[in-house]
Coordinates of C-alpha atoms and ligand atoms in Angstrom, one line a residue:
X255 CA 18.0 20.0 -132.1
X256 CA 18.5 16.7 -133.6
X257 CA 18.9 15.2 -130.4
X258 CA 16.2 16.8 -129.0
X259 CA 14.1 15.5 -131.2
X260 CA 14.8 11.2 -131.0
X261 CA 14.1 12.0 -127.5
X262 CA 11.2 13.7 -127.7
X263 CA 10.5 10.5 -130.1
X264 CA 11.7 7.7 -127.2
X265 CA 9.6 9.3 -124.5
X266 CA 6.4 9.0 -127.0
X267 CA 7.4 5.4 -127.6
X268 CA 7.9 4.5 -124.3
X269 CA 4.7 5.9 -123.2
X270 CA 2.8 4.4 -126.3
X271 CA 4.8 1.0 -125.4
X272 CA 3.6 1.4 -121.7
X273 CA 0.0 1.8 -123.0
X274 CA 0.4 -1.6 -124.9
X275 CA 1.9 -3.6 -122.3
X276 CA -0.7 -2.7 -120.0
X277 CA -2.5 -6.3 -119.7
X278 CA -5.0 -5.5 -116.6
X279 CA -7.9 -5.1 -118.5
X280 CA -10.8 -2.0 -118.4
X281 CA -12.4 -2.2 -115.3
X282 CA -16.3 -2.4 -116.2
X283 CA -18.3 0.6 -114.5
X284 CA -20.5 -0.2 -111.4
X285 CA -24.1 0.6 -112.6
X286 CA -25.6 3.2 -110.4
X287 CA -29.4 1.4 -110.6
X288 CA -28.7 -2.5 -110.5
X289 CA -30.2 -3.8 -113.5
X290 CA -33.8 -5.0 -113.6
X291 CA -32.9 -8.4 -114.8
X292 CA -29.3 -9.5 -112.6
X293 CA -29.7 -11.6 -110.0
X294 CA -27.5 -10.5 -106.8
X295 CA -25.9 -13.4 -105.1
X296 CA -25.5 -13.1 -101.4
X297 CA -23.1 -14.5 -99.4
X298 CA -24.4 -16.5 -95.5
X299 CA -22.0 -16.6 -92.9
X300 CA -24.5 -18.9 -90.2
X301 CA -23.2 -18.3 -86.7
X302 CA -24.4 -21.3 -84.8
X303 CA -24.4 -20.0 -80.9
X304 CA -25.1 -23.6 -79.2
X305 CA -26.6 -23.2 -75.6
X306 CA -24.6 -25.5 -73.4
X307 CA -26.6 -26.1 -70.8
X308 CA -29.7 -27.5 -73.1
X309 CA -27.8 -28.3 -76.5
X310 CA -29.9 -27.9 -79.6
X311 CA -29.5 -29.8 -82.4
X312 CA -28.9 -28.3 -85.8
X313 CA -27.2 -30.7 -88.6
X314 CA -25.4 -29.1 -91.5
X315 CA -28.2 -30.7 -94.3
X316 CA -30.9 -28.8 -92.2
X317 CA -29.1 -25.5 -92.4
X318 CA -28.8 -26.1 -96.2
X319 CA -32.8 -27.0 -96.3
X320 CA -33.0 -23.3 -94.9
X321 CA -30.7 -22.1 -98.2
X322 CA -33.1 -23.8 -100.5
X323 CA -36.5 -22.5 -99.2
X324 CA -34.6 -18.6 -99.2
X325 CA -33.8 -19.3 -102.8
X326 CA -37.0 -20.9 -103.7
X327 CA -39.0 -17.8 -101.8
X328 CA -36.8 -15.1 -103.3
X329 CA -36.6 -16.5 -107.0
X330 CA -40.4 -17.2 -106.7
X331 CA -40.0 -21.3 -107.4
X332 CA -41.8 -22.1 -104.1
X333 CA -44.2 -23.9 -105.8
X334 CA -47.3 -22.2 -103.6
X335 CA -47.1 -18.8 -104.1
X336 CA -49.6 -20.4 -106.9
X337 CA -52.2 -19.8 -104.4
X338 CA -52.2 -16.5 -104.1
X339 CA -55.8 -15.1 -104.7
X340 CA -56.7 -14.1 -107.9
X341 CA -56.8 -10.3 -107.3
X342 CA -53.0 -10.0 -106.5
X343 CA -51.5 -12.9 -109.0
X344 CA -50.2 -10.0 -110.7
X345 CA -48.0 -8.4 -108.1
X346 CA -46.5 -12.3 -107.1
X347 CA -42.6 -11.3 -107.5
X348 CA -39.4 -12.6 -108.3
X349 CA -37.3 -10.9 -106.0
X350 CA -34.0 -11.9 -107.8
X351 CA -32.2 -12.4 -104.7
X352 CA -30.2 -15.4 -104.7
X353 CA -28.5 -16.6 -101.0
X354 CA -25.0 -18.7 -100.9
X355 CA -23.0 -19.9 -97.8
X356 CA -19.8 -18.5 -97.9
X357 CA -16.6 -20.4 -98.9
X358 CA -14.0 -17.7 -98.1
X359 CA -13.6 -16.4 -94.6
X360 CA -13.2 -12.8 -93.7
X361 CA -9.0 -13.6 -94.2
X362 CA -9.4 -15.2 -97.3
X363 CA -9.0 -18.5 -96.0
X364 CA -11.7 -21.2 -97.3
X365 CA -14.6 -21.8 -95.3
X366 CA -18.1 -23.7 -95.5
X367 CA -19.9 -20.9 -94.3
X368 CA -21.2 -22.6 -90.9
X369 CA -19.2 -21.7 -87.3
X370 CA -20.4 -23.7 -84.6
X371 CA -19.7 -22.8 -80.8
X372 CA -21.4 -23.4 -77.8
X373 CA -21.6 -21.0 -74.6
X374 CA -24.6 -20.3 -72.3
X375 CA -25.3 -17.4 -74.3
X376 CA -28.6 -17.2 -75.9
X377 CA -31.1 -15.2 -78.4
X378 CA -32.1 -12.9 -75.7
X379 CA -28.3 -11.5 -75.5
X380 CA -29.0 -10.2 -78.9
X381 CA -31.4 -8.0 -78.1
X382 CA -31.2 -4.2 -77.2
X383 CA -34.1 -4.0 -75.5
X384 CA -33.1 -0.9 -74.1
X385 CA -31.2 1.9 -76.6
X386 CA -28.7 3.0 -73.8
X387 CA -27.4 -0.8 -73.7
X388 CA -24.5 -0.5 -74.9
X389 CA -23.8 -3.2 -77.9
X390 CA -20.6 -4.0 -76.5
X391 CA -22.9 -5.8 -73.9
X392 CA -25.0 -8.1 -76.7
X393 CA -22.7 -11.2 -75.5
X394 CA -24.2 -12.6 -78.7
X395 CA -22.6 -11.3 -81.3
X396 CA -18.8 -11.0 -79.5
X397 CA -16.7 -14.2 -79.4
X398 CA -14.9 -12.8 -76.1
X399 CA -18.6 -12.7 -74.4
X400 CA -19.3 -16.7 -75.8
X401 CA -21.7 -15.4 -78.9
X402 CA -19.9 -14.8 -82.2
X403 CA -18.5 -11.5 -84.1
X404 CA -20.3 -10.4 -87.3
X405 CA -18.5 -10.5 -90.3
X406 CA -17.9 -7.6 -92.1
X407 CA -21.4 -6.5 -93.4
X408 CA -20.5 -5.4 -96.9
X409 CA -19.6 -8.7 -97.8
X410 CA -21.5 -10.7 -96.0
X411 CA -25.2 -11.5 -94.4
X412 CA -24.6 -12.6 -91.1
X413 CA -27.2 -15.4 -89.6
X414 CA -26.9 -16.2 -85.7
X415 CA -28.7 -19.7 -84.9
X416 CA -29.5 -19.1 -81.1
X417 CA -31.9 -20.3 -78.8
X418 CA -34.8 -18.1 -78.0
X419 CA -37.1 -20.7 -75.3
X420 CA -39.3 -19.0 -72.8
X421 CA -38.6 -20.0 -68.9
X422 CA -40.4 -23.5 -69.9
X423 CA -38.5 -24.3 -72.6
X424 CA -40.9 -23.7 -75.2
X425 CA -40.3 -21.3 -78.4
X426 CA -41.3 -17.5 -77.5
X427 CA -39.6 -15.8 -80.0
X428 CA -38.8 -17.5 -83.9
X429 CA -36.4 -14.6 -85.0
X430 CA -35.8 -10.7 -85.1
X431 CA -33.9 -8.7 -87.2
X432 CA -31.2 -5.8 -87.2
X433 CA -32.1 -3.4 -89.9
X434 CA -30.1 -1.8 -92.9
X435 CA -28.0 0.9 -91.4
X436 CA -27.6 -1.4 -88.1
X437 CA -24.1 -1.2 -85.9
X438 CA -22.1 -3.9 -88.4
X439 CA -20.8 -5.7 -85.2
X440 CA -25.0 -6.9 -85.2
X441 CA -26.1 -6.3 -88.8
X442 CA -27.9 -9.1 -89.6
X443 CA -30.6 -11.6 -88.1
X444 CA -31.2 -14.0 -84.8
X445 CA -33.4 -17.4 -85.4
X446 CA -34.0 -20.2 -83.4
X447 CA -33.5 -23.5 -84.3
X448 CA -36.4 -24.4 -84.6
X449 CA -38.0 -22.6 -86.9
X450 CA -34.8 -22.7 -88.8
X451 CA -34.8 -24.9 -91.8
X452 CA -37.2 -27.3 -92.7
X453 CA -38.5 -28.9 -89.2
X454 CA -40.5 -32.0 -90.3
X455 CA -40.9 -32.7 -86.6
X456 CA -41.1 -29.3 -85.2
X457 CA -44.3 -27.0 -84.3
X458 CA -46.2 -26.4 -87.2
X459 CA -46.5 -22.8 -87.4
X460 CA -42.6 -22.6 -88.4
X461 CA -41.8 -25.8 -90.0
X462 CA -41.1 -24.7 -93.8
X463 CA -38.2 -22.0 -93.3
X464 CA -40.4 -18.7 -93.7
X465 CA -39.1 -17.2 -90.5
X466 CA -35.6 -16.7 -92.4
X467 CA -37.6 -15.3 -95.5
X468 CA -39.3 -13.0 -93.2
X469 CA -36.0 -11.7 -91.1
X470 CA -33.9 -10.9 -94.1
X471 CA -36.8 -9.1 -95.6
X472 CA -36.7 -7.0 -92.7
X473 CA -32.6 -7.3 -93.0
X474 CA -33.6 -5.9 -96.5
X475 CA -35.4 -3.0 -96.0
X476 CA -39.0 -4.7 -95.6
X477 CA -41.4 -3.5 -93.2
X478 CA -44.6 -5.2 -91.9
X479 CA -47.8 -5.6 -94.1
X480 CA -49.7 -4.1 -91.5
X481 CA -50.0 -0.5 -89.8
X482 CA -48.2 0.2 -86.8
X483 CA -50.5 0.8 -84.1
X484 CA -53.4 -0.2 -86.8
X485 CA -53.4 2.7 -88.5
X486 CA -54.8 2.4 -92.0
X487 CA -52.7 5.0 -93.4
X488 CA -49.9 3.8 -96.0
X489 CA -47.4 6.5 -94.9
X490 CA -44.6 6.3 -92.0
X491 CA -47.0 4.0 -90.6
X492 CA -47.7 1.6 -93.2
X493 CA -44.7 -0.7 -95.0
X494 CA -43.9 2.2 -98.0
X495 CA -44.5 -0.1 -100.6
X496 CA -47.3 1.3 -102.8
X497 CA -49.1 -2.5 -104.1
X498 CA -49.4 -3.5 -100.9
X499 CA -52.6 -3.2 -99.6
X500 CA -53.0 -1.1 -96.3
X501 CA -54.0 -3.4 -93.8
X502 CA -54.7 -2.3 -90.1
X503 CA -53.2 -5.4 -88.0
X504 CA -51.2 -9.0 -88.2
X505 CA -52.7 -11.8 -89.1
X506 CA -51.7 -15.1 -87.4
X507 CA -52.5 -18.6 -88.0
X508 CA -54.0 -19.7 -91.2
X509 CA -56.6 -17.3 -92.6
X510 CA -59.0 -17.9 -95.4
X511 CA -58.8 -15.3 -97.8
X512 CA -60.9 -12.4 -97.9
X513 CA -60.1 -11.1 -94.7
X514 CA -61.5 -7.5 -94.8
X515 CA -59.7 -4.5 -93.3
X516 CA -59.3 -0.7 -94.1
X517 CA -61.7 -1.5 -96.9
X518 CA -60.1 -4.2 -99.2
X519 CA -58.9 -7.7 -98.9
X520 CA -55.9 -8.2 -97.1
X521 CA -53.0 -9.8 -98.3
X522 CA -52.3 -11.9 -95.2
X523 CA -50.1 -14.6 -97.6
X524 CA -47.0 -12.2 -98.3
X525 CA -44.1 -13.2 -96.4
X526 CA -44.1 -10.2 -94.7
X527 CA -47.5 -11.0 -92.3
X528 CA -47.3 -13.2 -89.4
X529 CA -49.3 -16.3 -90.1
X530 CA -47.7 -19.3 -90.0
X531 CA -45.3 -20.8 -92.6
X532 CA -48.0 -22.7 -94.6
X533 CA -50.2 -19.8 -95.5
X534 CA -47.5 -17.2 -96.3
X535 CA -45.9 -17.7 -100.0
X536 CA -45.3 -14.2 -101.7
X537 CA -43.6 -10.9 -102.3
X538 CA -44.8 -8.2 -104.2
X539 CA -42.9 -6.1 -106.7
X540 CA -43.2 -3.1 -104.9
X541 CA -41.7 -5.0 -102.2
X542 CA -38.9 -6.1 -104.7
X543 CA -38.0 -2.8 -105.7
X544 CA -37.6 -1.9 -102.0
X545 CA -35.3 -4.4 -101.3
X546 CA -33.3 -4.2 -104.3
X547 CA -33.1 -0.3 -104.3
X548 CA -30.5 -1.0 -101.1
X549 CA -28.1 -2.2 -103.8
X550 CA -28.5 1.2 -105.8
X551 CA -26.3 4.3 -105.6
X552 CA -26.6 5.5 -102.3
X553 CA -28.7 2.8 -101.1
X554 CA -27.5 1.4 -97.7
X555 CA -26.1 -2.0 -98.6
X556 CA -24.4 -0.3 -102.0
X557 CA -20.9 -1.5 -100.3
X558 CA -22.2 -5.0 -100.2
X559 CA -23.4 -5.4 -103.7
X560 CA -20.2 -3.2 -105.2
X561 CA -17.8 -5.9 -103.1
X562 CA -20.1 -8.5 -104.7
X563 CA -19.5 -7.0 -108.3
X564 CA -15.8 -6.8 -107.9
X565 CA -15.9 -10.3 -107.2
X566 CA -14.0 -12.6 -109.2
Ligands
ZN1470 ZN1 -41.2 -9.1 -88.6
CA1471 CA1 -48.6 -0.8 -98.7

């Protein structure tokens, strides 16, 4: 009985002792709803796809001009969203989406974030213009075809610098983006060069970065201002985001505000129109809870934003 007993006793000490000695400590619960006031921190992987035959030129300082304006536009400390009109001050947002380039590879191994390789592939082999292409064919984003492989999309955002020129050389297209849900070999988001950045010298129309801003806030759930197929109806064919006003077509170029349509004033200056870079400074919060309801329970970037809270 005796005997019995002391080891009856040891086990309990042993287990108690094991309890003790256990040093990892409590690993905090992910909150279901990220809170109102954390800022998530995303991590860039830029995929620079050089076209050989016409080299662009893209300088590491200019790429990191294009991190600044994301985190001025999406921290709302660009300076002009001071501008917007009076009627929709109010609704001005800070997104609280903060964009780094990464400094640890896919392997672990350090990295600055930038991968530069040069091929005769362009912008146009990201594209699936056609659903029964198979995206084994978008030479863009495969290193075997001469674009470059994603990196895994819960832990990264994945930005492919390629050239997007008509036949005369000139820009056709400034960017597109894969949406949220996307294939993960081509989650992510094409821009040419030169409305990458801040292009002193380049065309006007995307010389202060705002094609980026507008990509990943398609990359992040966002949806044009305007109707599709100028419908005025803020359903399936509007953006889903309620303090955005319904608006029944893109505006381009520089407006004056008010421009009138579907009965109110339109908000032509949210980042989410088409005018040019100039006259587009804003996000509302509607359009920040959109984006950062991806990071909730369920949402689908969760897996990015719980790999960024286990994150040392
Ligand atoms: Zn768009
Ligand atoms: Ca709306």
């Amino acid at each position: 009985m005796k005997a019995n007993l002391l080891w009856i006793v040891i086990v309990f000490m042993s287990l108690v002792n094991c309890g003790e000695s256990d040093l990892v400590p409590e690993q905090e619960p992910i909150p279901d709803i990220v809170p109102e006031d954390e800022i998530i921190t995303i991590p860039v992987v830029i995929h620079v796809v050089n076209f050989s035959p016409d080299p662009f030129d893209i300088s590491d300082d200019k790429i990191l001009s294009q991190i600044d304006v994301l985190n001025e536009d999406y921290r709302k400390k660009n300076s002009d969203w001071l501008k917007t009109p009076q009627e929709f001050k109010n609704l001005v947002a800070d997104v609280g989406i903060e964009f780094v380039l990464a400094d640890v590879d896919p392997q672990g191994n350090p990295t600055m974030g930038i991968i530069r390789t040069s091929s005769d592939v362009t912008g146009f082999d990201g594209i699936r213009f056609d659903q029964s292409v198979p995206i084994e064919n978008l030479a863009l984003y495969f290193t075997s075809k001469g674009g470059q492989d994603a990196w895994p999309n819960d832990q990264y955002l994945n930005i492919w610098i390629a050239d997007l020129s008509d036949r005369n050389g000139e820009l056709s297209l400034a960017g597109y983006a894969n949406l949220p849900g996307a294939d993960a070999r081509i989650d992510g988001v094409v821009i040419d060069p030169r409305a990458f950045g801040i292009n002193s010298s380049s065309e006007a129309a995307y010389s202060l970065g705002r094609t980026a801003t507008h990509e990943i806030g398609h990359w992040l759930n966002l949806r044009h201002i305007y109707g599709k197929d100028g419908s005025c109806e803020d359903g399936e064919d509007g953006d889903l985001v309620e303090d955005t006003p319904v608006q029944q077509s893109q505006n381009l170029g520089n407006p004056v505000h008010p421009i009138f349509s579907c009965g109110n004033a339109s908000m032509f200056m949210n980042f989410m129109d088409r005018v040019d870079d100039k006259s587009m400074y804003m996000f509302t919060i509607g359009q920040r809870n959109r984006m950062r309801n991806l990071f909730n329970k369920g949402g689908l970037r969760r897996e990015l934003y719980e790999r960024l809270y286990d994150a040392p």
